[in-house]
Each structure stands twice: as C-alpha cells, then as structure tokens.
PDB file of C-alpha atoms in Angstrom:
ATOM      1  CA  MET A   1      50.968 -49.532  28.861  1.00 42.00           C
ATOM      2  CA  PHE A   2      51.132 -44.846  28.669  1.00 41.00           C
ATOM      3  CA  ASP A   3      51.211 -42.947  31.419  1.00 41.00           C
ATOM      4  CA  SER A   4      50.717 -39.398  30.448  1.00 41.00           C
ATOM      5  CA  ASP A   5      51.713 -36.099  32.095  1.00 42.00           C
ATOM      6  CA  PHE A   6      48.400 -35.032  32.976  1.00 40.00           C
ATOM      7  CA  GLY A   7      47.451 -37.771  35.727  1.00 39.00           C
ATOM      8  CA  PRO A   8      46.510 -41.385  35.460  1.00 48.00           C
ATOM      9  CA  ASP A   9      46.315 -43.385  32.673  1.00 84.00           C
ATOM     10  CA  LEU A  10      43.201 -41.352  30.719  1.00 84.00           C
ATOM     11  CA  ILE A  11      42.459 -44.469  27.854  1.00 89.00           C
ATOM     12  CA  ALA A  12      42.330 -47.057  31.603  1.00 91.00           C
ATOM     13  CA  LEU A  13      40.653 -44.975  33.111  1.00 91.00           C
ATOM     14  CA  LEU A  14      37.659 -44.574  30.786  1.00 92.00           C
ATOM     15  CA  SER A  15      38.602 -48.816  29.502  1.00 94.00           C
ATOM     16  CA  ARG A  16      37.402 -49.030  33.213  1.00 94.00           C
ATOM     17  CA  GLU A  17      34.535 -47.010  33.268  1.00 94.00           C
ATOM     18  CA  VAL A  18      32.640 -48.611  29.888  1.00 94.00           C
ATOM     19  CA  LEU A  19      33.772 -51.955  31.321  1.00 95.00           C
ATOM     20  CA  ARG A  20      31.314 -51.004  33.801  1.00 94.00           C
ATOM     21  CA  GLU A  21      29.073 -49.673  31.905  1.00 94.00           C
ATOM     22  CA  ARG A  22      28.887 -52.459  29.667  1.00 93.00           C
ATOM     23  CA  ALA A  23      29.052 -54.877  32.744  1.00 94.00           C
ATOM     24  CA  GLY A  24      25.254 -56.166  32.206  1.00 94.00           C
ATOM     25  CA  ALA A  25      26.136 -56.919  28.123  1.00 93.00           C
ATOM     26  CA  LEU A  26      29.067 -59.115  28.873  1.00 94.00           C
ATOM     27  CA  ILE A  27      27.464 -61.205  31.724  1.00 94.00           C
ATOM     28  CA  ALA A  28      25.249 -61.636  28.893  1.00 93.00           C
ATOM     29  CA  GLU A  29      26.867 -62.269  26.486  1.00 93.00           C
ATOM     30  CA  ALA A  30      29.437 -64.684  28.972  1.00 94.00           C
ATOM     31  CA  CYS A  31      25.705 -66.630  29.135  1.00 94.00           C
ATOM     32  CA  ALA A  32      25.338 -66.891  25.693  1.00 93.00           C
ATOM     33  CA  TRP A  33      28.832 -68.621  25.855  1.00 93.00           C
ATOM     34  CA  SER A  34      27.608 -71.570  27.925  1.00 93.00           C
ATOM     35  CA  VAL A  35      25.281 -72.256  25.549  1.00 92.00           C
ATOM     36  CA  GLY A  36      25.162 -75.977  25.307  1.00 91.00           C
ATOM     37  CA  LEU A  37      27.871 -76.455  27.285  1.00 91.00           C
ATOM     38  CA  SER A  38      26.189 -79.546  28.933  1.00 91.00           C
ATOM     39  CA  ASP A  39      26.120 -81.400  25.614  1.00 92.00           C
ATOM     40  CA  HIS A  40      30.254 -81.781  25.482  1.00 92.00           C
ATOM     41  CA  ASP A  41      31.711 -84.731  26.938  1.00 93.00           C
ATOM     42  CA  HIS A  42      33.277 -84.737  29.647  1.00 92.00           C
ATOM     43  CA  HIS A  43      37.285 -85.154  29.530  1.00 91.00           C
ATOM     44  CA  LEU A  44      39.308 -85.695  32.720  1.00 88.00           C
ATOM     45  CA  ARG A  45      43.041 -85.601  32.417  1.00 83.00           C
ATOM     46  CA  VAL A  46      44.473 -89.259  34.057  1.00 80.00           C
ATOM     47  CA  ARG A  47      48.925 -89.611  34.320  1.00 77.00           C
ATOM     48  CA  GLY A  48      48.436 -86.799  31.905  1.00 78.00           C
ATOM     49  CA  ARG A  49      46.651 -88.138  29.538  1.00 86.00           C
ATOM     50  CA  VAL A  50      42.986 -87.298  28.505  1.00 88.00           C
ATOM     51  CA  THR A  51      40.692 -88.789  28.922  1.00 87.00           C
ATOM     52  CA  ALA A  52      36.981 -89.216  28.200  1.00 90.00           C
ATOM     53  CA  THR A  53      34.504 -89.789  31.381  1.00 89.00           C
ATOM     54  CA  GLY A  54      31.490 -91.337  29.792  1.00 90.00           C
ATOM     55  CA  LEU A  55      28.657 -88.834  31.221  1.00 92.00           C
ATOM     56  CA  THR A  56      28.149 -84.770  29.747  1.00 93.00           C
ATOM     57  CA  LEU A  57      28.954 -82.072  31.639  1.00 93.00           C
ATOM     58  CA  GLY A  58      25.159 -81.688  32.544  1.00 91.00           C
ATOM     59  CA  ALA A  59      25.377 -84.901  33.389  1.00 92.00           C
ATOM     60  CA  ARG A  60      28.012 -84.732  35.812  1.00 92.00           C
ATOM     61  CA  ALA A  61      26.837 -81.218  37.242  1.00 89.00           C
ATOM     62  CA  VAL A  62      23.397 -82.436  37.568  1.00 88.00           C
ATOM     63  CA  THR A  63      24.399 -84.416  39.625  1.00 87.00           C
ATOM     64  CA  GLY A  64      26.933 -82.493  41.932  1.00 85.00           C
ATOM     65  CA  GLN A  65      29.531 -84.283  40.798  1.00 88.00           C
ATOM     66  CA  PRO A  66      33.140 -81.546  39.864  1.00 87.00           C
ATOM     67  CA  LEU A  67      33.827 -81.409  36.290  1.00 88.00           C
ATOM     68  CA  SER A  68      37.317 -79.664  36.497  1.00 83.00           C
ATOM     69  CA  GLY A  69      40.072 -82.323  37.334  1.00 72.00           C
ATOM     70  CA  GLU A  70      43.034 -81.803  40.115  1.00 68.00           C
ATOM     71  CA  GLU A  71      46.032 -82.191  37.323  1.00 58.00           C
ATOM     72  CA  ASP A  72      44.374 -79.025  35.470  1.00 63.00           C
ATOM     73  CA  GLY A  73      42.550 -75.507  35.776  1.00 60.00           C
ATOM     74  CA  ARG A  74      44.220 -72.419  36.081  1.00 63.00           C
ATOM     75  CA  LEU A  75      44.257 -71.617  40.511  1.00 59.00           C
ATOM     76  CA  GLU A  76      42.504 -68.537  39.826  1.00 61.00           C
ATOM     77  CA  LEU A  77      38.753 -71.172  38.798  1.00 65.00           C
ATOM     78  CA  GLY A  78      40.110 -73.595  42.152  1.00 65.00           C
ATOM     79  CA  ASP A  79      37.995 -74.739  44.172  1.00 75.00           C
ATOM     80  CA  ALA A  80      35.036 -73.614  42.402  1.00 80.00           C
ATOM     81  CA  ARG A  81      31.391 -74.863  43.734  1.00 88.00           C
ATOM     82  CA  PRO A  82      30.567 -78.585  41.066  1.00 90.00           C
ATOM     83  CA  GLY A  83      28.079 -78.098  38.759  1.00 90.00           C
ATOM     84  CA  SER A  84      29.480 -74.144  38.713  1.00 91.00           C
ATOM     85  CA  PHE A  85      29.809 -71.805  35.683  1.00 93.00           C
ATOM     86  CA  GLN A  86      33.222 -71.181  37.935  1.00 91.00           C
ATOM     87  CA  ASP A  87      33.939 -75.256  37.948  1.00 91.00           C
ATOM     88  CA  ALA A  88      32.801 -75.500  33.581  1.00 92.00           C
ATOM     89  CA  LEU A  89      34.685 -73.473  33.164  1.00 93.00           C
ATOM     90  CA  ASN A  90      38.200 -74.846  34.218  1.00 89.00           C
ATOM     91  CA  ALA A  91      37.421 -78.609  32.714  1.00 90.00           C
ATOM     92  CA  VAL A  92      39.200 -79.741  30.336  1.00 90.00           C
ATOM     93  CA  THR A  93      38.194 -79.664  26.352  1.00 90.00           C
ATOM     94  CA  ALA A  94      39.935 -83.805  24.364  1.00 89.00           C
ATOM     95  CA  ASP A  95      41.879 -81.714  22.772  1.00 87.00           C
ATOM     96  CA  GLY A  96      43.366 -80.935  26.424  1.00 88.00           C
ATOM     97  CA  THR A  97      42.875 -77.147  26.476  1.00 89.00           C
ATOM     98  CA  LEU A  98      41.164 -75.857  29.800  1.00 90.00           C
ATOM     99  CA  TYR A  99      37.085 -74.051  28.789  1.00 93.00           C
ATOM    100  CA  ALA A 100      38.419 -71.131  29.988  1.00 91.00           C
ATOM    101  CA  GLU A 101      41.456 -71.268  27.248  1.00 92.00           C
ATOM    102  CA  HIS A 102      37.568 -70.847  25.025  1.00 93.00           C
ATOM    103  CA  PHE A 103      36.420 -68.849  27.023  1.00 94.00           C
ATOM    104  CA  ASP A 104      38.739 -66.168  27.055  1.00 93.00           C
ATOM    105  CA  ARG A 105      39.817 -66.177  22.830  1.00 91.00           C
ATOM    106  CA  GLU A 106      35.416 -66.474  21.966  1.00 92.00           C
ATOM    107  CA  VAL A 107      33.974 -63.686  24.507  1.00 93.00           C
ATOM    108  CA  VAL A 108      36.467 -61.582  27.178  1.00 94.00           C
ATOM    109  CA  GLU A 109      38.987 -60.595  24.751  1.00 93.00           C
ATOM    110  CA  PRO A 110      37.006 -58.990  21.819  1.00 92.00           C
ATOM    111  CA  PHE A 111      34.988 -57.970  24.598  1.00 93.00           C
ATOM    112  CA  VAL A 112      37.873 -55.589  26.054  1.00 94.00           C
ATOM    113  CA  LEU A 113      39.104 -55.182  22.594  1.00 93.00           C
ATOM    114  CA  ALA A 114      35.566 -53.135  21.793  1.00 93.00           C
ATOM    115  CA  THR A 115      35.665 -51.783  25.155  1.00 94.00           C
ATOM    116  CA  CYS A 116      38.999 -50.137  24.685  1.00 93.00           C
ATOM    117  CA  VAL A 117      37.779 -49.534  21.211  1.00 92.00           C
ATOM    118  CA  ALA A 118      35.087 -47.591  22.793  1.00 92.00           C
ATOM    119  CA  ALA A 119      37.368 -45.223  25.724  1.00 92.00           C
ATOM    120  CA  VAL A 120      39.577 -43.210  22.474  1.00 91.00           C
ATOM    121  CA  GLU A 121      36.228 -43.192  21.068  1.00 92.00           C
ATOM    122  CA  ARG A 122      35.607 -41.486  24.705  1.00 92.00           C
ATOM    123  CA  ALA A 123      38.260 -39.802  24.792  1.00 90.00           C
ATOM    124  CA  ARG A 124      39.045 -38.525  21.272  1.00 90.00           C
ATOM    125  CA  ALA A 125      34.806 -36.904  20.952  1.00 90.00           C
ATOM    126  CA  THR A 126      34.556 -35.777  24.932  1.00 90.00           C
ATOM    127  CA  ARG A 127      39.222 -34.432  26.129  1.00 88.00           C
ATOM    128  CA  PRO A 128      40.339 -32.977  22.415  1.00 89.00           C
ATOM    129  CA  ALA A 129      43.334 -31.763  24.359  1.00 89.00           C
ATOM    130  CA  ASP A 130      44.961 -35.584  26.272  1.00 88.00           C
ATOM    131  CA  TRP A 131      44.111 -37.049  22.360  1.00 88.00           C
ATOM    132  CA  ALA A 132      46.324 -35.212  20.690  1.00 90.00           C
ATOM    133  CA  GLU A 133      48.709 -35.628  23.514  1.00 89.00           C
ATOM    134  CA  LEU A 134      48.769 -39.191  23.795  1.00 88.00           C
ATOM    135  CA  LEU A 135      48.903 -39.943  19.719  1.00 90.00           C
ATOM    136  CA  ASP A 136      51.712 -38.358  19.785  1.00 89.00           C
ATOM    137  CA  GLU A 137      52.717 -40.005  23.116  1.00 89.00           C
ATOM    138  CA  LEU A 138      52.283 -43.181  21.435  1.00 89.00           C
ATOM    139  CA  GLY A 139      53.733 -42.437  17.531  1.00 90.00           C
ATOM    140  CA  GLU A 140      50.017 -42.792  16.249  1.00 88.00           C
ATOM    141  CA  ASP A 141      47.836 -41.109  14.366  1.00 87.00           C
ATOM    142  CA  GLY A 142      44.788 -42.021  15.584  1.00 85.00           C
ATOM    143  CA  GLY A 143      43.039 -43.740  11.948  1.00 85.00           C
ATOM    144  CA  ASP A 144      42.925 -46.456  13.060  1.00 87.00           C
ATOM    145  CA  LEU A 145      41.555 -47.169  16.933  1.00 89.00           C
ATOM    146  CA  VAL A 146      42.080 -51.029  17.254  1.00 90.00           C
ATOM    147  CA  GLU A 147      45.892 -50.392  16.227  1.00 90.00           C
ATOM    148  CA  VAL A 148      45.966 -47.074  18.953  1.00 90.00           C
ATOM    149  CA  VAL A 149      44.614 -49.769  21.557  1.00 91.00           C
ATOM    150  CA  ARG A 150      47.328 -52.119  20.596  1.00 90.00           C
ATOM    151  CA  VAL A 151      50.528 -49.787  21.213  1.00 90.00           C
ATOM    152  CA  GLY A 152      48.069 -48.340  24.449  1.00 90.00           C
ATOM    153  CA  GLU A 153      48.305 -51.999  25.857  1.00 90.00           C
ATOM    154  CA  TRP A 154      44.704 -51.549  27.982  1.00 92.00           C
ATOM    155  CA  GLU A 155      43.979 -54.693  26.669  1.00 93.00           C
ATOM    156  CA  ALA A 156      46.120 -57.244  28.514  1.00 91.00           C
ATOM    157  CA  PRO A 157      44.951 -55.135  32.486  1.00 92.00           C
ATOM    158  CA  LEU A 158      41.337 -54.629  31.184  1.00 95.00           C
ATOM    159  CA  ARG A 159      41.101 -58.513  30.991  1.00 94.00           C
ATOM    160  CA  ILE A 160      41.581 -59.430  34.421  1.00 93.00           C
ATOM    161  CA  ASP A 161      39.514 -56.539  35.125  1.00 95.00           C
ATOM    162  CA  ALA A 162      36.133 -58.615  32.826  1.00 95.00           C
ATOM    163  CA  GLU A 163      36.861 -62.268  34.228  1.00 94.00           C
ATOM    164  CA  HIS A 164      36.571 -61.370  38.020  1.00 92.00           C
ATOM    165  CA  LEU A 165      33.719 -58.991  36.304  1.00 93.00           C
ATOM    166  CA  VAL A 166      32.565 -62.055  35.193  1.00 94.00           C
ATOM    167  CA  LEU A 167      32.833 -64.741  38.311  1.00 92.00           C
ATOM    168  CA  ALA A 168      31.617 -62.546  41.341  1.00 93.00           C
ATOM    169  CA  ALA A 169      27.992 -62.711  38.756  1.00 93.00           C
ATOM    170  CA  LEU A 170      28.762 -66.001  37.566  1.00 94.00           C
ATOM    171  CA  GLY A 171      31.040 -68.643  39.304  1.00 90.00           C
ATOM    172  CA  ALA A 172      28.787 -69.903  41.801  1.00 91.00           C
ATOM    173  CA  VAL A 173      25.681 -69.951  39.993  1.00 94.00           C
ATOM    174  CA  PRO A 174      25.030 -73.785  38.345  1.00 93.00           C
ATOM    175  CA  LEU A 175      26.063 -74.331  34.574  1.00 93.00           C
ATOM    176  CA  VAL A 176      22.190 -75.529  33.251  1.00 92.00           C
ATOM    177  CA  GLU A 177      20.942 -72.253  34.902  1.00 94.00           C
ATOM    178  CA  VAL A 178      23.605 -70.275  32.890  1.00 94.00           C
ATOM    179  CA  GLU A 179      23.325 -71.330  29.927  1.00 93.00           C
ATOM    180  CA  ALA A 180      19.225 -70.920  30.396  1.00 93.00           C
ATOM    181  CA  GLU A 181      19.214 -67.382  31.511  1.00 92.00           C
ATOM    182  CA  GLY A 182      21.720 -67.466  27.436  1.00 91.00           C
ATOM    183  CA  LEU A 183      19.482 -68.903  25.137  1.00 88.00           C
ATOM    184  CA  PRO A 184      17.464 -66.203  23.893  1.00 86.00           C
ATOM    185  CA  LEU A 185      20.970 -64.261  23.113  1.00 84.00           C
ATOM    186  CA  SER A 186      22.186 -67.603  21.698  1.00 81.00           C
ATOM    187  CA  LEU A 187      19.337 -67.660  19.272  1.00 80.00           C
ATOM    188  CA  VAL A 188      19.805 -64.060  18.408  1.00 76.00           C
ATOM    189  CA  ARG A 189      23.853 -64.085  17.525  1.00 72.00           C
ATOM    190  CA  ALA A 190      22.307 -67.514  15.960  1.00 75.00           C
ATOM    191  CA  ALA A 191      20.175 -66.024  14.260  1.00 73.00           C
ATOM    192  CA  GLU A 192      22.277 -62.261  13.032  1.00 69.00           C
ATOM    193  CA  ALA A 193      24.929 -65.292  11.192  1.00 68.00           C
ATOM    194  CA  VAL A 194      22.996 -66.521   8.932  1.00 65.00           C
ATOM    195  CA  THR A 195      21.318 -63.486   7.984  1.00 67.00           C
ATOM    196  CA  ARG A 196      24.746 -61.833   7.415  1.00 60.00           C
ATOM    197  CA  ALA A 197      26.566 -65.148   5.924  1.00 61.00           C
ATOM    198  CA  ALA A 198      23.431 -64.863   2.878  1.00 62.00           C
ATOM    199  CA  ALA A 199      23.917 -60.778   3.222  1.00 52.00           C
ATOM    200  CA  PRO A 200      27.750 -60.321   3.062  1.00 47.00           C
ATOM    201  CA  ALA A 201      27.894 -56.368   4.200  1.00 43.00           C
ATOM    202  CA  GLU A 202      29.481 -54.163   1.171  1.00 44.00           C
ATOM    203  CA  VAL A 203      33.120 -53.449   2.637  1.00 39.00           C
ATOM    204  CA  PRO A 204      35.298 -52.153  -0.143  1.00 40.00           C
ATOM    205  CA  GLU A 205      37.386 -54.125  -1.247  1.00 42.00           C
ATOM    206  CA  VAL A 206      41.753 -52.804  -2.393  1.00 43.00           C
ATOM    207  CA  GLY A 207      42.152 -54.767  -5.565  1.00 47.00           C
ATOM    208  CA  LEU A 208      45.578 -56.805  -4.579  1.00 49.00           C
ATOM    209  CA  ALA A 209      48.314 -57.494  -7.339  1.00 52.00           C
ATOM    210  CA  ALA A 210      49.155 -61.477  -7.631  1.00 52.00           C
ATOM    211  CA  ASP A 211      52.463 -60.570  -5.845  1.00 53.00           C
ATOM    212  CA  GLU A 212      50.326 -58.949  -3.067  1.00 61.00           C
ATOM    213  CA  LEU A 213      47.617 -60.629  -3.018  1.00 67.00           C
ATOM    214  CA  ALA A 214      49.945 -63.895  -2.579  1.00 69.00           C
ATOM    215  CA  GLY A 215      51.939 -62.924  -0.056  1.00 74.00           C
ATOM    216  CA  ALA A 216      49.053 -61.812   2.169  1.00 78.00           C
ATOM    217  CA  LEU A 217      47.697 -64.656   1.666  1.00 82.00           C
ATOM    218  CA  PHE A 218      50.792 -66.412   3.337  1.00 79.00           C
ATOM    219  CA  LEU A 219      50.669 -64.695   6.524  1.00 85.00           C
ATOM    220  CA  ALA A 220      46.893 -64.819   7.548  1.00 87.00           C
ATOM    221  CA  GLU A 221      47.687 -68.485   7.066  1.00 86.00           C
ATOM    222  CA  ALA A 222      50.904 -69.147   8.803  1.00 84.00           C
ATOM    223  CA  ALA A 223      48.726 -66.558  11.489  1.00 87.00           C
ATOM    224  CA  ILE A 224      45.416 -68.812  11.068  1.00 89.00           C
ATOM    225  CA  GLY A 225      47.957 -71.810  11.728  1.00 84.00           C
ATOM    226  CA  THR A 226      50.063 -71.108  14.660  1.00 85.00           C
ATOM    227  CA  ALA A 227      47.265 -70.004  16.731  1.00 86.00           C
ATOM    228  CA  GLY A 228      45.377 -73.354  16.524  1.00 84.00           C
ATOM    229  CA  LEU A 229      42.379 -72.292  15.507  1.00 85.00           C
ATOM    230  CA  PRO A 230      39.865 -74.949  14.389  1.00 85.00           C
ATOM    231  CA  LEU A 231      39.207 -75.602  10.603  1.00 84.00           C
ATOM    232  CA  PRO A 232      37.517 -74.887   9.356  1.00 85.00           C
ATOM    233  CA  VAL A 233      37.398 -71.353  11.631  1.00 87.00           C
ATOM    234  CA  PRO A 234      33.982 -71.501  12.731  1.00 85.00           C
ATOM    235  CA  VAL A 235      31.880 -68.158  13.028  1.00 83.00           C
ATOM    236  CA  SER A 236      32.378 -68.613  17.225  1.00 85.00           C
ATOM    237  CA  ALA A 237      36.230 -68.297  16.898  1.00 87.00           C
ATOM    238  CA  ALA A 238      35.361 -65.019  13.530  1.00 89.00           C
ATOM    239  CA  ASP A 239      37.180 -62.440  16.025  1.00 89.00           C
ATOM    240  CA  ARG A 240      39.884 -64.824  17.812  1.00 91.00           C
ATOM    241  CA  LEU A 241      40.608 -64.575  13.730  1.00 92.00           C
ATOM    242  CA  LEU A 242      40.388 -60.972  13.059  1.00 92.00           C
ATOM    243  CA  ASP A 243      42.448 -60.236  15.612  1.00 90.00           C
ATOM    244  CA  VAL A 244      44.868 -62.815  14.817  1.00 90.00           C
ATOM    245  CA  LEU A 245      45.440 -61.360  11.497  1.00 92.00           C
ATOM    246  CA  LEU A 246      46.173 -57.988  12.253  1.00 90.00           C
ATOM    247  CA  ALA A 247      48.121 -59.429  14.970  1.00 89.00           C
ATOM    248  CA  GLU A 248      49.991 -60.658  12.326  1.00 86.00           C
ATOM    249  CA  GLY A 249      50.083 -56.235  10.524  1.00 87.00           C
ATOM    250  CA  LEU A 250      47.732 -57.060   8.164  1.00 87.00           C
ATOM    251  CA  LEU A 251      45.486 -54.130   7.101  1.00 87.00           C
ATOM    252  CA  PRO A 252      42.136 -54.226   8.178  1.00 86.00           C
ATOM    253  CA  GLU A 253      40.877 -53.035   4.221  1.00 84.00           C
ATOM    254  CA  GLU A 254      42.924 -55.913   3.151  1.00 84.00           C
ATOM    255  CA  LEU A 255      41.033 -58.696   4.394  1.00 88.00           C
ATOM    256  CA  PRO A 256      37.976 -59.079   2.203  1.00 85.00           C
ATOM    257  CA  ALA A 257      40.122 -60.299  -0.843  1.00 84.00           C
ATOM    258  CA  LEU A 258      41.481 -62.375   1.337  1.00 85.00           C
ATOM    259  CA  LEU A 259      38.545 -63.400   3.416  1.00 86.00           C
ATOM    260  CA  PRO A 260      37.501 -65.980   0.036  1.00 84.00           C
ATOM    261  CA  HIS A 261      40.839 -68.180  -0.070  1.00 85.00           C
ATOM    262  CA  LEU A 262      40.964 -69.258   3.687  1.00 88.00           C
ATOM    263  CA  PRO A 263      39.996 -71.964   5.864  1.00 88.00           C
ATOM    264  CA  VAL A 264      37.319 -70.021   6.958  1.00 87.00           C
ATOM    265  CA  GLU A 265      32.881 -70.536   6.761  1.00 84.00           C
ATOM    266  CA  PRO A 266      31.592 -68.089   4.970  1.00 79.00           C
ATOM    267  CA  SER A 267      28.905 -66.814   7.738  1.00 78.00           C
ATOM    268  CA  THR A 268      32.660 -66.627   9.709  1.00 84.00           C
ATOM    269  CA  ALA A 269      33.914 -64.897   6.952  1.00 84.00           C
ATOM    270  CA  ALA A 270      30.223 -62.266   6.653  1.00 82.00           C
ATOM    271  CA  GLU A 271      31.402 -62.074  10.428  1.00 85.00           C
ATOM    272  CA  VAL A 272      34.699 -60.638   9.894  1.00 89.00           C
ATOM    273  CA  ARG A 273      33.737 -58.326   6.926  1.00 87.00           C
ATOM    274  CA  ALA A 274      30.748 -57.025   8.920  1.00 83.00           C
ATOM    275  CA  THR A 275      33.140 -56.078  12.548  1.00 86.00           C
ATOM    276  CA  ILE A 276      35.075 -54.845   9.550  1.00 84.00           C
ATOM    277  CA  ALA A 277      32.600 -52.346   8.580  1.00 80.00           C
ATOM    278  CA  ALA A 278      31.587 -51.145  11.986  1.00 77.00           C
ATOM    279  CA  LEU A 279      35.127 -50.771  13.769  1.00 74.00           C
ATOM    280  CA  GLY A 280      35.832 -48.303   9.533  1.00 66.00           C
ATOM    281  CA  GLN A 281      32.656 -46.704  10.628  1.00 50.00           C
ATOM    282  CA  GLY A 282      33.213 -46.365  14.171  1.00 46.00           C
ATOM    283  CA  ALA A 283      36.925 -44.361  12.978  1.00 46.00           C
TER     284      ALA A 283
END
C-alpha cells in the first residue's frame, strides 16, 4: 500500500471516512442481497461430499437449526447464532462454495471499489497538491480512477472493515428479518435492472478492428472462464464481471463492443454499460 511523505496514507484514511459515511447504504445492500436466501435448498458437506438435506435455509432457520456445518465455514464466521444472517453466510451452497464467497463478490467487493473511487475523487477535489504527489508516486495520470485504486491497493484492507460493519449490524439478526428489511431495496434493484435492459445507457463504442476485437474477445472469455462466473453471467454478478474484465487489462471503452459477443444476460450487459458510463462521468 502506498505511504506518502505527507503523513498517514491519504486514500486509506479517506476510504475509511467514506465507508463510515456510506455504512447505512452498505447494510441496505447486504439486506437486499439476502432476499430469497430462505428459499434456497440447504446443503451440508458430509465426509467431503456436498449433500442436500431436503430442507430450505428458511425452514431450518425458523426451527433454530444451524445452517452451517462442521466441515465448512470461515473461522471469523464461527459460533454464529443458528438461523442468523452470519450463520447463512457460513453455509455451503450446492456447488460447494460458501454463501460468504458470493456475498463478498456481489456486494462487498463492488461496494468497496466504489467507496475507494469516491475517496480518490474527494482527495482530488480537496487536496490537489497531495493528489498530484500521490499520482506521481503511483506512476498514474489520474485519468482512470479505478486503475488508480487498483495500483494503490486500498481495497483489500477496506474489505475487512466493510465485512466487520456488516457483521456488527446484521450478524446475529435472524435471516428472515434481514430478508424482510431488504425486500424494498431488492425490488428497486430488480426494477432498475429491467429498465436498463429495456433502454441501455448510451456509451460511445470503440471501433475495434477485426483482429483487435478477436484478441480482446479471447482475453475476455478466458477471464470469465477462469473467474468461474455462472453462465450466462446474471445481472447479480455484473459488478464482478466488470472487475474481472478490467483486471484482465481490458479498457472500459472496449467493453461495450465486446459485451454482445460474451456469454452474459442482456440485463447484465446493460448493467455493465451503465457502470462504465457512471465511472466515466465520475472521472
């Protein structure tokens, strides 16, 4: 992580400041994400094999039965109250992953990235001299704030802070109550996705030559395959998809031309275009 000559890491401090300001929004997003978990089939890993128990997460939760098994789970999520949101995060899915992993990818990671981008925007606006020094140290021109965040490596420690905020607020709360709290925002998110799919945001597309398009498409498909994203990529994983493609070295302005050729749902492509447009406006 970058440490400047003018004291404690400017962006690390600002990122934590912005995260505290946005804590309510993070909790709301976590609640919205949880909607529908109760209807998922419950699984346990028994002697290394994932097995369905014949009940749903909700059915076990309302009867006070634990949702996570002894063979799975993260240490920091252990000793959860049976049927709680924290217990659900520690539960295993049908494909052998933890719900916590999905929550990290679909909620925490994109939220933290947006928070870090907001922090660098604040630094640029309020501390121009420090901002210029920071860019010089990082070897960046400041044109791509997402790339500045990636190079500065501010996301990883902030993810821990974000996870702690969520667990402090929701960890011991019964899953069904968290779902009920998140239902209104969940409906708003679903409506927004439908609207974007019907009227995709206008984003200037780069006129890639055939060989350039083929090369970029190869990189994009390989990145999606390596990341293990569900196919076609659903709108719930749109932010994760964008992160994966950018991490592969693809440029934001290249992506609109690639999206029609990738295994993604139309609403997912619309969500990615809208995010690119928002990032462009923020820069």
